[in-house]
Coordinates of C-alpha atoms and ligand atoms in Angstrom, one line a residue:
X129 CA 148.1 309.6 106.0
X130 CA 151.4 308.7 108.2
X131 CA 151.6 305.0 109.8
X132 CA 152.3 304.6 113.6
X133 CA 153.5 301.4 115.6
X134 CA 154.3 300.4 119.0
X135 CA 155.4 297.4 120.8
X136 CA 155.7 296.1 124.2
X137 CA 157.0 292.7 125.2
X138 CA 159.8 290.2 125.7
X139 CA 161.3 290.9 122.0
X140 CA 163.9 293.8 121.3
X141 CA 161.3 296.6 119.9
X142 CA 163.6 298.2 117.4
X143 CA 163.4 295.7 114.6
X144 CA 159.6 294.8 115.3
X145 CA 158.9 298.6 115.1
X146 CA 161.0 299.0 111.9
X147 CA 159.4 295.8 110.1
X148 CA 156.0 297.3 111.1
X149 CA 156.9 300.5 109.5
X150 CA 157.9 298.6 106.4
X151 CA 154.3 297.6 106.0
X152 CA 152.9 300.7 106.7
X153 CA 155.4 303.1 104.5
X154 CA 152.6 303.2 101.9
X155 CA 150.8 305.7 104.2
X156 CA 153.7 308.3 103.7
X157 CA 157.3 308.2 103.2
X158 CA 158.9 311.3 103.7
X159 CA 160.7 310.6 107.0
X160 CA 160.5 308.1 109.5
X161 CA 161.5 307.5 113.3
X162 CA 161.4 305.3 116.4
X163 CA 161.9 305.8 120.1
X164 CA 162.6 302.7 122.2
X165 CA 162.6 302.5 126.0
X166 CA 165.2 300.3 128.0
X167 CA 163.4 300.9 131.0
X168 CA 165.7 303.7 132.2
X169 CA 165.9 306.1 129.2
X170 CA 163.9 306.7 125.8
X171 CA 166.1 306.8 123.1
X172 CA 165.2 308.3 119.8
X173 CA 166.5 307.9 116.0
X174 CA 164.7 309.7 113.1
X175 CA 165.5 310.7 109.7
X176 CA 164.4 312.6 106.6
X177 CA 163.9 310.1 103.5
X178 CA 162.6 306.5 103.0
X179 CA 162.7 304.1 106.0
X180 CA 165.8 302.4 104.5
X181 CA 167.5 305.6 105.7
X182 CA 166.6 305.1 109.3
X183 CA 167.1 301.4 108.9
X184 CA 170.8 301.9 108.0
X185 CA 171.2 304.7 110.6
X186 CA 170.2 302.4 113.6
X187 CA 171.9 299.1 112.0
X188 CA 168.2 297.5 111.8
X189 CA 167.3 298.6 115.1
X190 CA 170.3 297.4 117.0
X191 CA 171.6 300.8 118.3
X192 CA 168.3 301.3 120.1
X193 CA 168.1 298.5 122.9
X194 CA 164.9 298.1 124.9
X195 CA 161.7 295.8 124.8
X196 CA 159.0 299.1 124.5
X197 CA 158.8 301.6 121.6
X198 CA 156.9 303.6 119.1
X199 CA 157.4 304.5 115.7
X200 CA 156.1 306.7 112.8
X201 CA 156.4 307.1 109.1
X202 CA 155.4 310.4 107.9
X203 CA 153.6 312.2 104.9
X204 CA 154.0 315.8 105.8
X205 CA 151.1 318.2 106.6
X206 CA 152.5 320.8 109.3
X207 CA 156.1 321.5 108.5
X208 CA 158.5 320.4 105.6
X209 CA 160.0 316.5 105.7
X210 CA 163.0 317.1 107.9
X211 CA 164.6 315.2 110.6
X212 CA 163.4 318.0 113.0
X213 CA 159.8 317.6 112.0
X214 CA 160.0 313.8 111.9
X215 CA 158.0 311.8 114.7
X216 CA 158.5 310.7 117.6
X217 CA 158.1 314.3 119.4
X218 CA 158.9 314.9 123.0
X219 CA 158.1 317.2 125.9
X220 CA 161.1 319.3 126.9
X221 CA 162.5 316.5 129.5
X222 CA 162.1 313.9 126.7
X223 CA 160.1 312.0 129.2
X224 CA 157.1 311.6 127.0
X225 CA 157.3 310.2 123.4
X226 CA 154.6 310.8 121.2
X227 CA 153.7 309.5 117.5
X228 CA 150.7 310.9 115.6
X229 CA 148.6 310.0 112.5
X230 CA 146.2 312.9 111.8
X231 CA 145.9 316.6 112.4
X232 CA 145.4 318.9 115.5
X233 CA 143.2 321.5 113.9
X234 CA 143.6 323.6 117.1
X235 CA 147.3 323.4 117.3
X236 CA 148.1 327.0 116.7
X237 CA 145.7 328.3 119.8
X238 CA 147.3 325.6 121.8
X239 CA 150.7 326.1 121.0
X240 CA 150.4 329.8 122.1
X241 CA 148.8 328.9 125.1
X242 CA 151.5 326.7 125.9
X243 CA 154.3 329.0 124.9
X244 CA 152.8 331.6 127.4
X245 CA 153.4 329.0 130.0
X246 CA 156.8 328.8 129.2
X247 CA 157.0 325.8 126.9
X248 CA 159.7 325.6 124.2
X249 CA 158.7 324.1 120.6
X250 CA 161.4 322.5 118.4
X251 CA 159.5 321.6 115.6
X252 CA 156.7 323.0 113.0
X253 CA 154.3 319.9 113.5
X254 CA 151.0 320.0 115.1
X255 CA 151.8 316.9 117.2
X256 CA 154.5 318.5 119.5
X257 CA 151.4 320.3 121.0
X258 CA 150.2 317.0 122.0
X259 CA 153.8 316.3 123.7
X260 CA 153.7 319.2 125.6
X261 CA 150.1 319.2 126.7
X262 CA 150.7 315.6 127.8
X263 CA 153.5 316.8 129.9
X264 CA 151.4 320.0 131.1
X265 CA 148.6 317.4 132.5
X266 CA 150.7 315.0 133.7
X267 CA 150.7 314.5 137.5
X268 CA 151.8 311.1 137.7
X269 CA 148.8 309.4 136.1
X270 CA 149.3 308.9 132.7
X271 CA 145.5 307.8 131.8
X272 CA 144.5 311.1 133.3
X273 CA 147.0 313.2 131.4
X274 CA 145.8 311.4 128.1
X275 CA 142.2 312.0 128.9
X276 CA 142.6 315.6 129.6
X277 CA 144.7 316.3 126.5
X278 CA 142.1 314.4 124.4
X279 CA 139.4 317.0 125.7
X280 CA 141.7 320.0 124.7
X281 CA 142.7 318.8 121.1
X282 CA 140.3 319.0 118.0
X283 CA 140.7 317.3 114.9
X284 CA 141.9 313.7 114.3
X285 CA 144.4 311.6 115.9
X286 CA 145.8 308.1 116.3
X287 CA 148.4 308.5 119.0
X288 CA 151.2 306.0 120.4
X289 CA 152.5 307.3 123.8
X290 CA 155.2 306.3 126.3
X291 CA 155.8 307.6 129.6
X292 CA 159.5 307.3 131.1
X293 CA 158.0 306.9 134.5
X294 CA 155.7 304.0 133.4
X295 CA 158.3 301.5 132.0
X296 CA 155.9 298.6 131.9
X297 CA 153.2 300.3 129.7
X298 CA 152.6 301.7 126.2
X299 CA 149.3 304.0 125.7
X300 CA 147.3 304.7 122.2
X301 CA 144.4 306.6 121.6
X302 CA 142.1 307.3 118.5
X303 CA 139.8 310.1 117.1
X304 CA 138.9 309.7 113.3
X305 CA 142.3 308.0 112.5
X306 CA 142.6 304.3 112.1
X307 CA 144.2 302.4 115.0
X308 CA 144.5 298.6 116.0
X309 CA 145.9 296.6 118.6
X310 CA 147.3 293.3 118.5
X311 CA 147.7 290.7 121.2
X312 CA 150.9 288.8 120.5
X313 CA 152.7 285.7 121.7
X314 CA 155.9 287.5 122.8
X315 CA 154.1 291.1 123.5
X316 CA 151.6 293.4 122.2
X317 CA 151.4 295.8 119.4
X318 CA 149.4 298.9 118.1
X319 CA 149.5 300.0 114.5
X320 CA 147.5 302.0 111.8
X321 CA 146.8 299.1 109.9
X322 CA 146.6 295.3 110.1
X323 CA 149.9 294.3 107.9
X324 CA 152.1 295.6 110.5
X325 CA 151.0 293.1 113.0
X326 CA 150.4 290.3 110.9
X327 CA 153.8 288.8 111.4
X328 CA 153.1 288.6 115.2
X329 CA 149.6 288.0 115.5
X330 CA 145.9 287.6 113.8
X331 CA 144.0 288.4 117.0
X332 CA 143.5 292.2 116.9
X333 CA 141.4 294.8 118.3
X334 CA 139.9 297.7 116.1
X335 CA 140.0 300.6 118.6
X336 CA 137.2 302.9 118.2
X337 CA 136.9 306.6 118.4
X338 CA 137.7 308.3 121.8
X339 CA 138.9 304.8 123.3
X340 CA 142.3 304.2 125.1
X341 CA 144.2 301.1 125.2
X342 CA 147.2 300.6 127.7
X343 CA 149.5 297.9 126.6
X344 CA 151.5 295.7 128.9
X345 CA 153.8 292.8 127.8
X346 CA 151.5 290.3 128.3
X347 CA 148.0 292.1 128.7
X348 CA 145.8 294.9 126.9
X349 CA 143.4 297.2 128.7
X350 CA 141.0 299.3 127.3
X351 CA 139.2 302.6 128.6
X352 CA 136.7 305.2 127.5
X353 CA 137.3 308.8 127.4
X354 CA 136.3 308.9 131.1
X355 CA 138.8 306.5 132.0
X356 CA 136.1 303.7 132.8
X357 CA 137.5 300.1 131.7
X358 CA 135.6 298.8 128.6
X359 CA 135.5 295.3 127.0
X360 CA 136.5 294.7 123.6
X361 CA 136.4 291.6 121.7
X362 CA 139.3 290.6 119.6
X363 CA 138.9 289.9 115.8
X364 CA 141.1 287.2 114.1
X365 CA 142.0 288.2 110.7
X366 CA 141.4 285.9 108.1
X367 CA 143.7 286.7 105.3
X368 CA 147.3 285.4 104.8
X369 CA 150.5 287.2 105.5
X370 CA 151.4 286.8 101.9
X371 CA 148.5 288.9 100.8
X372 CA 150.2 292.1 102.3
X373 CA 153.7 290.8 100.9
X374 CA 155.0 291.2 97.0
X375 CA 155.1 287.5 96.2
X376 CA 157.9 287.5 94.3
X377 CA 156.5 290.8 92.0
X378 CA 158.7 293.4 91.6
X379 CA 156.1 295.8 92.4
X380 CA 153.0 295.4 94.9
X381 CA 151.1 297.6 91.8
X382 CA 151.8 294.8 89.2
X383 CA 151.1 291.9 92.0
X384 CA 147.6 293.9 92.5
X385 CA 147.1 294.2 88.9
X386 CA 147.6 290.6 88.9
X387 CA 145.0 289.5 91.6
X388 CA 142.1 291.4 89.9
X389 CA 140.6 288.2 88.4
X390 CA 140.4 286.7 92.0
X391 CA 139.1 290.1 93.9
X392 CA 136.3 290.4 91.1
X393 CA 135.5 286.8 91.5
X394 CA 135.4 287.2 95.3
X395 CA 133.3 290.4 95.1
X396 CA 130.6 288.8 92.6
X397 CA 130.3 285.5 94.1
X398 CA 128.7 286.2 97.1
X399 CA 125.9 288.4 95.6
X400 CA 124.8 286.1 92.8
X401 CA 122.4 283.2 94.0
X402 CA 120.3 281.2 91.7
X403 CA 120.6 283.7 88.8
X404 CA 119.7 286.7 90.9
X405 CA 121.4 289.6 92.5
X406 CA 121.4 289.3 96.2
X407 CA 122.7 292.0 98.4
X408 CA 121.9 291.3 101.9
X409 CA 123.9 293.8 103.4
X410 CA 122.2 296.6 101.5
X411 CA 119.8 296.3 104.1
X412 CA 116.7 297.7 101.9
X413 CA 113.5 295.9 101.5
X414 CA 112.0 296.1 97.8
X415 CA 109.4 298.8 98.9
X416 CA 112.6 301.0 100.0
X417 CA 114.3 300.6 97.2
X418 CA 111.3 301.6 95.0
X419 CA 111.0 304.5 97.2
X420 CA 114.7 305.9 96.1
X421 CA 114.2 308.6 93.7
X422 CA 117.9 310.0 93.3
X423 CA 121.3 308.6 93.9
X424 CA 124.3 310.6 95.1
X425 CA 127.6 308.7 94.5
X426 CA 130.3 310.6 96.2
X427 CA 134.2 309.6 96.4
X428 CA 137.7 310.9 95.7
X429 CA 140.2 309.9 93.2
X430 CA 139.9 306.4 91.5
X431 CA 136.9 305.8 93.5
X432 CA 135.2 308.8 92.3
X433 CA 136.0 307.5 88.5
X434 CA 134.3 304.3 89.3
X435 CA 131.3 306.6 90.1
X436 CA 131.1 308.2 87.1
X437 CA 131.0 304.9 85.2
X438 CA 128.4 303.7 87.7
X439 CA 126.2 306.7 86.7
X440 CA 125.9 305.1 83.2
X441 CA 124.8 301.7 84.3
X442 CA 122.6 302.9 87.2
X443 CA 120.9 305.4 84.9
X444 CA 120.7 303.0 82.0
X445 CA 119.5 299.7 84.1
X446 CA 117.3 301.1 87.0
X447 CA 116.4 304.5 85.3
X448 CA 117.1 306.6 88.6
X449 CA 119.1 310.1 88.3
X450 CA 122.7 309.6 89.6
X451 CA 124.8 312.6 90.7
X452 CA 128.4 311.7 90.8
X453 CA 130.4 314.3 93.1
X454 CA 133.9 314.6 94.5
X455 CA 133.7 314.4 98.2
X456 CA 135.7 317.7 98.5
X457 CA 133.2 319.7 96.8
X458 CA 129.9 317.9 97.6
X459 CA 130.0 318.7 101.5
X460 CA 130.4 322.5 100.8
X461 CA 128.1 323.0 98.1
X462 CA 124.8 322.5 99.9
X463 CA 123.6 319.8 97.9
X464 CA 119.8 319.0 97.8
X465 CA 119.1 316.0 99.7
X466 CA 115.8 314.5 100.7
X467 CA 114.4 311.4 102.4
X468 CA 114.1 309.8 98.8
X469 CA 117.8 310.2 98.1
X470 CA 120.7 307.5 98.8
X471 CA 123.9 308.3 99.3
X472 CA 126.5 306.1 98.3
X473 CA 130.2 306.6 99.2
X474 CA 133.1 304.7 97.8
X475 CA 136.3 304.4 99.4
X476 CA 139.0 301.6 99.4
X477 CA 140.5 302.7 102.5
X478 CA 137.2 303.7 104.3
X479 CA 139.4 306.4 105.8
X480 CA 139.6 309.3 103.1
X481 CA 138.9 312.4 105.0
X482 CA 136.6 314.2 102.6
X483 CA 134.5 311.0 101.7
X484 CA 134.0 310.5 105.7
X485 CA 133.1 314.2 105.9
X486 CA 130.5 314.0 103.1
X487 CA 129.1 310.8 104.6
X488 CA 128.6 312.5 107.9
X489 CA 127.0 315.6 106.4
X490 CA 124.4 313.3 104.4
X491 CA 123.4 311.2 107.8
X492 CA 123.1 314.7 109.8
X493 CA 120.8 315.6 107.1
X494 CA 118.4 312.2 107.4
X495 CA 119.9 310.6 104.2
X496 CA 120.1 307.0 103.9
X497 CA 123.9 306.0 103.5
X498 CA 125.7 302.9 101.8
X499 CA 129.2 302.6 101.9
X500 CA 131.2 300.7 99.5
X501 CA 134.4 300.1 101.3
X502 CA 137.6 297.6 101.0
X503 CA 138.8 298.0 104.5
X504 CA 136.9 295.9 107.0
X505 CA 136.2 297.9 110.0
X506 CA 137.5 301.4 108.7
X507 CA 135.6 304.5 109.8
X508 CA 133.4 304.7 106.5
X509 CA 132.5 301.0 107.1
X510 CA 131.3 301.5 110.5
X511 CA 129.5 305.1 110.1
X512 CA 127.6 304.2 107.1
X513 CA 123.8 302.9 107.7
X514 CA 125.0 299.9 105.5
X515 CA 128.2 298.6 104.2
X516 CA 129.0 296.7 100.9
X517 CA 132.5 295.4 101.0
X518 CA 134.7 295.0 98.2
X519 CA 136.7 291.8 98.5
X520 CA 139.8 293.1 97.1
X521 CA 142.2 292.1 100.0
X522 CA 144.6 294.4 101.2
X523 CA 145.9 296.9 98.8
X524 CA 149.4 298.2 99.4
X525 CA 150.5 300.3 96.2
X526 CA 149.3 303.8 96.2
X527 CA 148.1 303.5 92.9
X528 CA 144.9 301.8 93.1
X529 CA 144.1 298.6 90.7
X530 CA 142.1 295.6 92.3
X531 CA 140.3 298.1 94.7
X532 CA 139.1 300.1 91.7
X533 CA 138.0 297.1 89.6
X534 CA 136.1 295.5 92.8
X535 CA 134.6 298.8 93.4
X536 CA 133.1 298.6 89.8
X537 CA 131.7 295.2 90.4
X538 CA 130.0 296.2 93.6
X539 CA 128.3 299.3 91.6
X540 CA 127.4 297.0 88.8
X541 CA 125.7 294.8 91.2
X542 CA 123.8 297.2 92.9
X543 CA 122.4 298.9 89.8
X544 CA 121.1 295.4 88.8
X545 CA 119.6 295.0 91.8
X546 CA 117.8 298.1 91.7
X547 CA 116.9 297.1 88.3
X548 CA 115.6 293.7 89.3
X549 CA 113.4 295.2 92.2
X550 CA 112.0 297.8 89.8
X551 CA 111.6 295.4 86.8
X552 CA 113.4 297.8 84.5
X553 CA 115.2 295.3 82.8
X554 CA 113.9 292.0 81.1
X555 CA 114.7 288.7 82.8
X556 CA 116.7 287.7 79.4
X557 CA 118.8 290.8 79.6
X558 CA 119.3 290.3 83.4
X559 CA 120.4 286.7 82.7
X560 CA 122.5 287.9 80.0
X561 CA 124.1 290.2 82.2
X562 CA 124.7 287.9 85.0
X563 CA 126.6 285.3 82.5
X564 CA 128.7 288.2 81.2
X565 CA 129.6 289.3 84.9
X566 CA 130.7 285.9 85.7
X567 CA 133.2 285.9 82.8
X568 CA 135.0 289.0 83.5
X569 CA 137.6 287.4 85.7
X570 CA 138.6 284.9 82.8
X571 CA 138.6 288.0 80.3
X572 CA 140.8 290.1 82.7
X573 CA 142.9 287.0 83.0
X574 CA 143.1 286.9 79.1
X575 CA 144.4 290.7 79.0
X576 CA 146.8 290.3 81.3
X577 CA 148.7 287.7 79.2
X578 CA 149.1 290.5 76.9
X579 CA 151.2 292.4 79.2
X580 CA 154.7 292.1 77.3
X581 CA 153.1 293.5 74.2
X582 CA 151.8 296.7 76.2
X583 CA 155.3 296.9 78.0
X584 CA 156.8 297.1 74.3
X585 CA 154.4 299.9 73.3
X586 CA 154.8 301.8 77.0
X587 CA 158.4 301.7 76.5
X588 CA 158.2 304.1 73.4
X589 CA 156.6 306.8 75.6
X590 CA 159.0 307.1 78.6
X591 CA 160.1 310.5 77.3
X592 CA 156.7 311.8 76.6
X593 CA 155.8 315.2 78.0
X594 CA 151.9 315.0 77.7
X595 CA 149.5 312.2 76.9
X596 CA 145.8 312.7 76.4
X597 CA 143.0 310.0 77.1
X598 CA 139.5 310.6 75.0
X599 CA 136.2 308.7 75.3
X600 CA 132.4 309.1 75.1
X601 CA 130.1 308.1 77.9
X602 CA 131.6 305.2 79.9
X603 CA 134.7 305.4 77.6
X604 CA 135.5 309.0 79.3
X605 CA 135.0 307.3 82.7
X606 CA 137.8 304.8 81.9
X607 CA 139.7 307.5 80.2
X608 CA 139.9 309.4 83.5
X609 CA 141.3 306.2 85.3
X610 CA 143.8 305.6 82.5
X611 CA 145.0 309.2 82.7
X612 CA 145.2 309.1 86.4
X613 CA 147.0 305.8 86.6
X614 CA 149.6 307.1 84.3
X615 CA 150.5 310.7 85.7
X616 CA 150.4 309.6 89.3
X617 CA 153.2 307.0 89.0
X618 CA 155.3 308.3 85.8
X619 CA 154.6 312.1 86.5
X620 CA 153.9 312.5 82.6
X621 CA 151.6 315.1 82.6
X622 CA 148.1 313.6 81.1
X623 CA 144.7 314.7 80.9
X624 CA 141.2 312.9 80.0
X625 CA 138.6 314.4 78.0
X626 CA 135.2 313.5 76.6
X627 CA 136.0 313.0 72.7
X628 CA 133.8 315.7 71.7
X629 CA 135.0 318.6 73.8
X630 CA 138.5 318.5 72.9
X631 CA 137.9 320.8 69.8
X632 CA 136.5 323.3 72.3
X633 CA 139.9 324.3 73.3
X634 CA 142.2 321.5 74.3
X635 CA 143.0 320.3 70.8
X636 CA 145.5 323.1 70.6
X637 CA 147.8 321.3 72.9
X638 CA 148.0 318.3 70.3
X639 CA 151.5 318.5 68.2
X640 CA 153.1 316.2 65.8
X641 CA 153.7 313.0 67.8
X642 CA 151.4 313.5 70.8
X643 CA 150.3 310.3 71.9
X644 CA 146.2 310.4 72.2
X645 CA 144.9 307.1 73.7
X646 CA 141.3 306.7 72.5
X647 CA 138.9 304.5 74.3
X648 CA 136.0 303.3 71.9
X649 CA 134.0 300.1 73.6
X650 CA 130.7 301.6 73.3
X651 CA 129.2 300.5 69.8
X652 CA 126.6 303.4 69.5
X653 CA 129.5 305.8 69.8
X654 CA 131.8 304.0 67.8
X655 CA 131.4 306.2 64.7
X656 CA 131.6 309.6 66.6
X657 CA 134.9 308.3 68.3
X658 CA 136.4 307.6 64.9
X659 CA 135.6 311.2 64.0
X660 CA 137.2 312.6 66.9
X661 CA 140.3 310.3 66.4
X662 CA 140.5 311.4 63.1
X663 CA 140.3 315.2 64.0
X664 CA 143.4 315.0 66.4
X665 CA 145.2 312.5 63.8
X666 CA 145.2 315.3 61.1
X667 CA 146.9 317.6 63.5
X668 CA 149.7 315.3 64.0
X669 CA 148.7 313.0 67.0
X670 CA 149.9 309.3 67.4
X671 CA 146.8 307.2 68.3
X672 CA 146.5 304.5 70.4
X673 CA 142.9 302.7 70.5
X674 CA 141.6 300.5 73.1
X675 CA 138.4 298.8 71.4
X676 CA 136.2 295.7 71.3
X677 CA 137.4 292.9 69.5
X678 CA 136.0 292.8 65.8
X679 CA 136.1 296.6 65.6
X680 CA 139.0 296.4 63.0
X681 CA 137.7 299.5 61.0
X682 CA 139.3 301.5 64.0
X683 CA 142.8 300.4 62.4
X684 CA 142.2 303.0 59.8
X685 CA 142.3 305.8 61.9
X686 CA 144.6 304.4 64.9
X687 CA 148.5 303.7 64.7
X688 CA 148.4 301.0 67.6
X689 CA 145.4 299.0 68.6
X690 CA 144.4 297.0 71.9
X691 CA 141.5 294.9 71.5
X692 CA 139.4 293.7 74.5
X693 CA 137.1 291.0 74.5
X694 CA 133.4 291.7 73.9
X695 CA 131.2 292.0 77.0
X696 CA 128.1 293.7 77.9
X697 CA 128.3 297.3 77.1
X698 CA 128.0 298.6 80.9
X699 CA 130.9 296.4 81.8
X700 CA 133.5 297.4 79.3
X701 CA 135.3 299.4 81.9
X702 CA 136.2 296.5 83.6
X703 CA 138.3 295.3 80.7
X704 CA 139.5 298.3 79.0
X705 CA 141.0 299.7 82.3
X706 CA 143.4 296.7 82.5
X707 CA 145.6 297.7 79.4
X708 CA 145.5 301.3 80.6
X709 CA 147.0 300.1 84.2
X710 CA 149.5 298.0 82.7
X711 CA 150.4 300.9 80.4
X712 CA 150.9 303.2 83.2
X713 CA 152.8 300.8 85.2
X714 CA 155.4 300.0 82.4
X715 CA 155.7 303.8 81.3
X716 CA 156.7 304.6 85.1
X717 CA 158.8 301.4 85.4
X718 CA 160.7 302.5 82.1
X719 CA 161.3 305.7 83.6
X720 CA 162.7 304.2 86.8
X721 CA 160.0 305.5 89.0
X722 CA 159.2 304.7 92.4
X723 CA 156.2 302.6 91.1
X724 CA 154.5 302.1 94.7
X725 CA 155.4 304.9 96.4
X726 CA 155.2 307.9 93.9
X727 CA 156.2 311.4 95.3
X728 CA 153.8 313.9 97.2
X729 CA 151.4 310.9 97.7
X730 CA 150.2 308.6 100.1
X731 CA 147.7 305.7 100.1
X732 CA 145.3 306.7 102.6
X733 CA 144.4 310.5 102.6
X734 CA 143.1 311.4 106.0
X735 CA 143.5 315.0 105.6
X736 CA 140.9 317.6 103.9
Ligands
M6R187 O1 140.9 305.2 100.0 P1 140.2 305.8 98.8 O2 139.3 304.9 98.0 O3 138.8 306.6 99.3 O4 140.9 306.8 98.2 C1 140.4 307.6 97.3 C2 141.6 308.5 96.4 O5 142.6 308.8 97.2 C3 142.5 307.2 95.6 O6 141.6 306.4 94.9 C4 143.4 307.8 94.9 O7 142.9 308.7 93.7 C5 144.5 306.6 94.2 N1 145.7 307.0 94.7 C6 144.6 306.7 92.7 O8 145.1 305.5 92.3

């Protein structure tokens, strides 16, 4: 959570910082702050609430002159969202300023030690400990103070630091929280993520764990934790600035929903060659693939939902048992892992703390690991034995859509690759599946054309109290995602249930008019689903059905039907989820919710 930025150069720093924070607001948005150094004094402005409050308060940055500064947008962990707890934080003389993304795990112990030495704290944050510790170790050499501080703190951090005694310098350091440095024409920058610097440069350095960067207006120097200079190569970012902007859409979420045909195509294309699935980055020989006897798919939130879907595909096609786990559960349940196991972690950000911890746990226990990741160079991408990128491009909206869709594609491709190697699927069926995969972007495009119909339906439900999603098999996995999409942005209570399980308790919640969205794309479960729909309809439910085109019989049970184009039974999730994403979006829009930045959430969950 939280986003940090920093700038040093020839331009006024404050507007650059505010602009960068605007691109990082998806990472946290309960308060924001900047500190700007004019060469003599560090001035600070911070405010509870969205970035626009800070923007107005500083007149777009005009009130804080100076060419060097750091900024922060916060998702509160330690201490409530307030002006006092907002970053930057300072030492007592306000000569050292710090912004922080991450968590200092031993902050209570350090706070007590510092208090015993006479340090006074003004906030409830863990970050303030870093400012005082830097002060404690600072004897004129900033690098030394930073290194000694790093050796005392446990936990995760990306820090931006300014020392009043060193006007021409800005420092940053990381451990387990993302950090990049950018080399611009009129100055250099640091940030938690690439979009914050793209306006100024495409040449970025990915700062690795326990590396320190010292920025000056015209140079960047890198050091390891022993203070020794290290060389780093800049990476040129290929994607366009517009990829991280709304491009005329009202919300990032809608833009990203519309980017799905392209994202799916970009993820598929490089992996289908001459009618075969080729995944070079898997780094496994055919013998190694054949030796895998069990797969774990471990992830959080929507990424976990793709795993629930992929289990059916892997087991059905490659006949390998798959366990799907929530990362926060997996790591503490002592799972049975052996050398014939493959652990797949799925993550858009590549920084999710629980998923990263699960990956590390598996690696420590000698298990082969594969990351399905969207953000290039992220922690999971770097630490997994192999990484398969989902080429969704930057995803800004907190509610994932295009990353989810590309994760599904990556998992289908993997399952098909395993089936291809193991010979568990005939060539004819494989050919048919490849054709169906290639058609998915076209089908998604068609579904997007019906957005007005879904918007009209969604507008009827903006006052709903509860909405249920039901399905069987893969349709249950789709329901999980439909339900999460709706509730996370519209704040309407919603649950997803395996359709056959409802009558074991939850059906008592169905009242006259309760909306139940039934997903029925699996032909062999179609009749059973109709029975479950009738069960809730008799108890007063209003039924929305999402089913394959041609299944008109459903109209006898459903009050409203959305048809999706026919595809292979294992790929229906990729289509059925589209109207459900749109439904969630339009309900939230109709309610006037902040669609891209729902309350209490942040895009990248880097705390456990
Ligand atoms: O970055 P990750 O894919 O690891 O994030 C996992 C979840 O936090 C994420 O999918 C979350 O559930 C989304 N907000 C759902 O829209």
